[in-house]
Amino acid sequence: MSRSARPRRHRIRTLLTPAFDNLPSRAYLVLVAAAIGVFLHAAYVTRDTSFAGMWPVLVTAPLGILALPLPALVWDTPLEWFGPVLLTAAATAAGLANAVMLGRLAGTLRRQA
């Protein structure tokens, strides 16, 4: 591994540490994973996505709301199957960002107590 890859990996690890080093953030990530799992089951197994897409968006709000227009990019195209993948990727990124913010808040409150 090159020397330039190590500092980058360390920066990413440092940035994401608050998302995994406390109980509230971990519980939130489990909730996000469950919502995404329900959505993917509805999208690919039961083929009924009428309200399934709202769960990942609501659980990852406010950042998850930015994911709403993404599936519209592939409507009425041969890549229509890719819409749930786009929504899943955006909801995952939003959930991870929210977990980092929640972890930083928990760390701040822990230090103040």
Coordinates of C-alpha atoms in Angstrom, one line a residue:
M1 CA 0.0 0.0 0.0
S2 CA 1.4 3.4 -0.9
R3 CA 2.1 6.0 1.7
S4 CA -0.4 8.4 0.2
A5 CA -3.3 6.0 0.7
R6 CA -2.7 5.6 4.5
P7 CA -3.4 9.2 5.4
R8 CA -6.5 9.3 3.3
R9 CA -7.8 6.1 5.0
H10 CA -7.0 7.6 8.4
R11 CA -8.9 10.8 7.5
I12 CA -12.0 8.8 6.5
R13 CA -11.8 6.7 9.6
T14 CA -11.4 9.8 11.8
L15 CA -14.4 11.4 10.1
L16 CA -16.7 8.4 10.5
T17 CA -15.7 7.4 14.0
P18 CA -18.5 9.3 15.7
A19 CA -21.0 7.3 13.8
F20 CA -19.9 4.0 15.4
D21 CA -18.4 4.8 18.8
N22 CA -21.6 5.4 20.8
L23 CA -24.9 3.7 21.4
P24 CA -27.3 6.3 20.0
S25 CA -25.5 6.4 16.7
R26 CA -25.3 2.7 16.4
A27 CA -29.0 2.4 17.2
Y28 CA -29.8 5.0 14.6
L29 CA -27.8 3.1 12.0
V30 CA -29.7 -0.1 12.8
L31 CA -33.0 1.8 12.3
V32 CA -31.7 3.1 8.9
A33 CA -30.6 -0.4 7.9
A34 CA -34.1 -1.7 8.8
A35 CA -35.8 1.0 6.8
I36 CA -33.6 0.4 3.8
G37 CA -34.2 -3.4 4.1
V38 CA -38.0 -2.9 4.1
F39 CA -37.7 -0.7 1.0
L40 CA -35.5 -3.1 -0.9
H41 CA -37.8 -6.0 -0.1
A42 CA -40.8 -4.1 -1.3
A43 CA -38.9 -2.9 -4.4
Y44 CA -37.4 -6.1 -5.6
V45 CA -39.3 -9.0 -4.0
T46 CA -42.9 -7.9 -3.7
R47 CA -42.7 -5.3 -6.5
D48 CA -45.0 -2.9 -4.6
T49 CA -43.2 0.3 -3.9
S50 CA -46.2 2.5 -3.4
F51 CA -45.2 3.8 0.1
A52 CA -42.0 1.8 0.7
G53 CA -39.8 4.6 -0.4
M54 CA -41.0 6.9 2.3
W55 CA -39.4 4.9 5.1
P56 CA -35.7 5.5 4.2
V57 CA -36.5 9.1 3.4
L58 CA -38.3 9.8 6.7
V59 CA -35.8 7.9 8.8
T60 CA -32.8 9.8 7.3
A61 CA -34.5 13.3 7.2
P62 CA -33.5 16.1 6.8
L63 CA -30.7 14.9 4.5
G64 CA -32.8 12.0 3.2
I65 CA -35.2 14.4 1.6
L66 CA -32.5 15.4 -0.9
A67 CA -32.7 11.8 -2.1
L68 CA -36.3 12.1 -3.3
P69 CA -35.6 13.4 -6.9
L70 CA -32.9 10.8 -7.7
P71 CA -35.2 7.9 -8.8
A72 CA -37.0 10.3 -11.2
L73 CA -33.7 10.5 -13.2
V74 CA -34.3 7.0 -14.5
W75 CA -38.1 6.9 -14.9
D76 CA -39.3 5.8 -18.3
T77 CA -35.8 4.6 -19.3
P78 CA -34.4 1.2 -19.8
L79 CA -32.6 1.7 -16.4
E80 CA -35.8 2.1 -14.4
W81 CA -34.6 -0.8 -12.2
F82 CA -31.8 1.5 -11.1
G83 CA -34.2 3.9 -9.3
P84 CA -34.3 2.0 -6.0
V85 CA -30.5 1.6 -6.1
L86 CA -30.1 5.4 -6.3
L87 CA -32.6 6.0 -3.5
T88 CA -30.8 3.3 -1.4
A89 CA -27.4 4.8 -2.0
A90 CA -28.6 8.3 -1.2
A91 CA -30.5 7.2 2.0
T92 CA -27.4 5.3 3.1
A93 CA -25.2 8.3 2.7
A94 CA -27.7 10.6 4.4
G95 CA -28.1 8.1 7.3
L96 CA -24.3 7.9 7.7
A97 CA -24.0 11.6 7.8
N98 CA -26.8 11.9 10.3
A99 CA -25.2 9.2 12.5
V100 CA -21.9 11.2 12.4
M101 CA -23.7 14.3 13.6
L102 CA -25.6 12.4 16.2
G103 CA -22.3 10.9 17.5
R104 CA -20.7 14.3 17.7
L105 CA -23.7 15.6 19.6
A106 CA -23.5 12.6 22.0
G107 CA -19.8 13.2 22.5
T108 CA -20.3 16.9 23.2
L109 CA -23.1 16.1 25.7
R110 CA -20.9 13.4 27.4
R111 CA -18.0 15.9 27.8
Q112 CA -20.3 18.6 29.3
A113 CA -21.9 16.3 31.8

